[in-house]
Amino acid sequence: MSKLESTEENQNHRCQFEHEDFLEGGFRCDGTNQCWMTDAIKYDDKYLCVFHMPKEQVDTSDAELQASTLQSLVHGWNKGDEWEAAFTMPSMQCGKVGFDGVTVKSEINFGDATFSGTVSFTNTTFNGDVNFQNTTFSRSANFTDATFSEEAQFGEATFSNSADFTDATFSLAKFKEATFGDLAYFIEATFSKEAQFGEATFSRLADFRKATFSRVADFRKATFSNNVWFDNATFSGEAWFEKTTFSSGADFIEATFSEEVWFQNATFNDVAQFREATFSGHAWFHETTFSDVVRFEEAIFSGEADFMEATFSDQAWFHKVIFTFGPDMGKCTFKVAPGFFDVSLTQSADFRGTSFWDTHSRDAAPAYRALKVAMNKASNKRQEAVFYGLEQQSLRNQDDTARFLKFFSFLYEKFSDYGQSLVRPVVSLTIVLVVFAAIYSSIIFEVFKIFDYFNRGAPDFWKKLLSITKFTVTNVTSPFRVWTEGHVKSVFGSELVASQELLISIIASFQTVLSLALITLFLLALRRAFKLS
């Protein structure tokens, strides 16, 4: 017989354990903060009941007595005429308990409790509020098919073993800062009001497949240390995953988001899957970090899609994704060429300020070509030009590209950024004119004697300099006029021999070719900038 069973010595002593929740009233509570249990035994200087005895003195028989006593009290309260008052037993210790198939008529308060054995509430219906706040479940906790008609408070609760809420139905569910040390199952669970999982910790698999969230689903700052599955989950209200950490695989395959969804500042350290997901509201992936592969194949974004400043460290797949607006990919970082094959983009698609690191892999050129084609279909010429440039860079970096093509691709990039820059050709043309003017000046003034020449006759110096400037410009405005008889000697002097005249003519012709090429690049860039679709 356990030392806690009723005897003549202890049956008249009331438990002296105190907790503020007793002040709220309830079954057998008398308005004080003292536990209402009797049959208490004295430990040191206090009488304590079966539920509040010192933890270190609880043995197997005590745990069994705790469980049987709790079940007897709850069943008696639930069937009697006092059920309208809440059953309050905070900070209690209890062994294995089971209330399978029971309909609990009113509020239950087991806050700060410790269940050392398995807990089973399979197919249990709670008609009132349920308080398991800061409760510790040392063994498995089974709430499959349970119904919580009012508030279910599991905030700061600790599930050291598996927690199974498969097919459970919640009204208001509060799991804020809860800790799931083992498997957590919420398969096909239904949350008719707000579901609060903010700052919760899931140490092993968290399974929310086919779960239904009718109102707000709040997972802000939650930590998923292992895989988490939201496959086929339905989010009818707003979904918040802001600053959430996904340390392992995160699956949202075929998930439905009917309202706004926030993944802002979230971190995905492993593969993230949003294949065939539907985003009907604004989807926020602002400053989100994808450290591994992310897959959005065949996803549908009916609302705005904001990926601004997101970081994609590995392959990002957007194959056959449909964007009704945008997307906004401004200032993103793609460390691997992204896969936007057969994607549907809009004219408002924005990749301004985005960094594309990968121009060397075999898949880079096809990836950028796909984006170029998508931008062309969206009549977004400027963005199309960006991806054309990236495609050309990637082709140039391939080993099987001919060297002469690499050379001209290099020149095309440096002098006009593949037709995207109006400034580069103008600056380059200015440099060409100055350099060739300097070459012509060196021929006339012999460079190192220029100052002596200037001192001997300043007017003649300026006259010669003007002639050189005209000659340099004429080589652009009147191409190859240098080959007209007497033109070179009119500038450089009649004393030139034939070989000197020929050399100057060749240099001038080279200047003409370079200048015309740069003017052509400028005109092409101008045409691209203002070209109609």
Steps between C-alpha positions, in 0.01 A plus 500: 500500500634846409583732784259749341189288529239627744557419867349627822819700555490707179137506381416828680805694384461737204783545250697816570633545147424848366450621142343819368270307264300375800395863558305493175253259657372169377405157615543484885706822501420733793634832371849454641819405317522170690451157342159351586619137532483322838666181624833683497820366658752711681833554325744703708275782622219476239205273433492411130251299295562220254538750216740742671729276697878551446599370157802314631281286725253383232537129425310269265215433739460872567481573126233235461306646793529850349354375171214308655417787736498755218279285280260436786477869588456618140238235420314580822511874432398452136199279585388687810320829542815712556643481147410862422792601723842446342705201607817668625814309595809703402860382553389147566704186442335202341587167346329327210148632434236437238173674426428342163154567360400724792301821455637754747215737571686803632837665541806302610815661640813284511745789461861443618425129541737208444378176346766235555307228318322481167201727453208404278207721405404311183159605368453720809273803472581809705198730516677765708841661510797267542814620674821302461724807512857424605402137546759225455409179321788263577361213295284492190194724484213379283226745401392333174143585397467728804266799475582829672182707484649800678852625565773236513799639687826308451729803518852420630400134534776239464436177311805288576365209299270483201196727484216381278220741406400318181141585394462725804258792473596831662319824555768740630831309523790645698835324472718810533853411621404132531781245470453180303796277585387213282258435214216751471195393299228743393392300194158617374456709813244781472552845650174696474642807675852633541782247524789639703834321466723807531850422638412132532785249468466176303804279559392215275251450219203738501218368284219740402395322182142583392454722805238774465560850640177699471634818659849634571779240516782651702839325484715812544848429638421130529792257466472178301819305570391204289271448204167679492216404267215731405410305186139565387444725801234768461560852636169685463619793712832679519806281550799639689841332475700816555852435641421128517798262481476182294819307578406195295263430212185713478215377278203717400415286195148579368435724800232766454544854632176694453613821671833672555791281601820623660833318472685826550847450656434125522799266468492172305821308568398194300280423200179706491213380283203710389417292192144553373423729792233768450552855626178700462608796712820698529795262549786655695843338466680827572857442628436126521808277499500177299826321581415191298282413202157664485228372269196700388417294189145554374412726792236767437538854633166676452602786726821698516821304547771685691846339507693825551848451649450124529813284483509179295822314579415195290274413210166684492238331282208706366410265215148570360417742781216743425537856630194722466701796631874553486685331656717748687848349509678829561838484676486121529813287496511188283823311560394233249326580172125471574262280301214712362416263214154544343414752769224758456627847595331839474617840377551604862755224563790672672855369527666839552805489723498118505834320512556194283825333602492202269628556146731197484285190548369300204141580600552876523452595134172301456372641830557861398371429149173377655470822699580703188218325312259547792579872511451526125154345532424748777618787272753602763785599269736641759487190715532290186825681422635421847451127451634516145821642647518227764439236234789636291733511798413140581561387141834681497608309809435160342803300386342403168439862390736614222775737608417771247138497627625532857715796393217689332263413788754648739521822294121518472465478877773750584400764245119486531402241762339293224298792370365607838723802559472837324785645702775246426510558121504880545777486759695253287461720189626801692804302616567382142489857368733627772748213457520534122524878526794446732658261246463754221637775726805291583575465131487874439648631824732205567350484854808581703569821307145624532579769754789632290269509203243688706757757615633562147162596365182475696263604216641234272468245780130563547448499126658157473303371801176615338594322180567177690163525678319550169693209349400273792134593476498479118610139525163436667271733305662424162615140523817413306541849358857458611560306178414808293812631331663788688274478806769366735766744376264794553511425871842348559702697243603455142842372597351159594644210306271233355567245775413754772182599321401134467559434872287799601224390261497150653485641856219736401308214334530295818362795696208523257412133540511520881296820507234371265473178701446697821242726332320188378498357854358828629223502240415137570478571872285805428271294280473228765421756769208649306392208287127424501387144557 
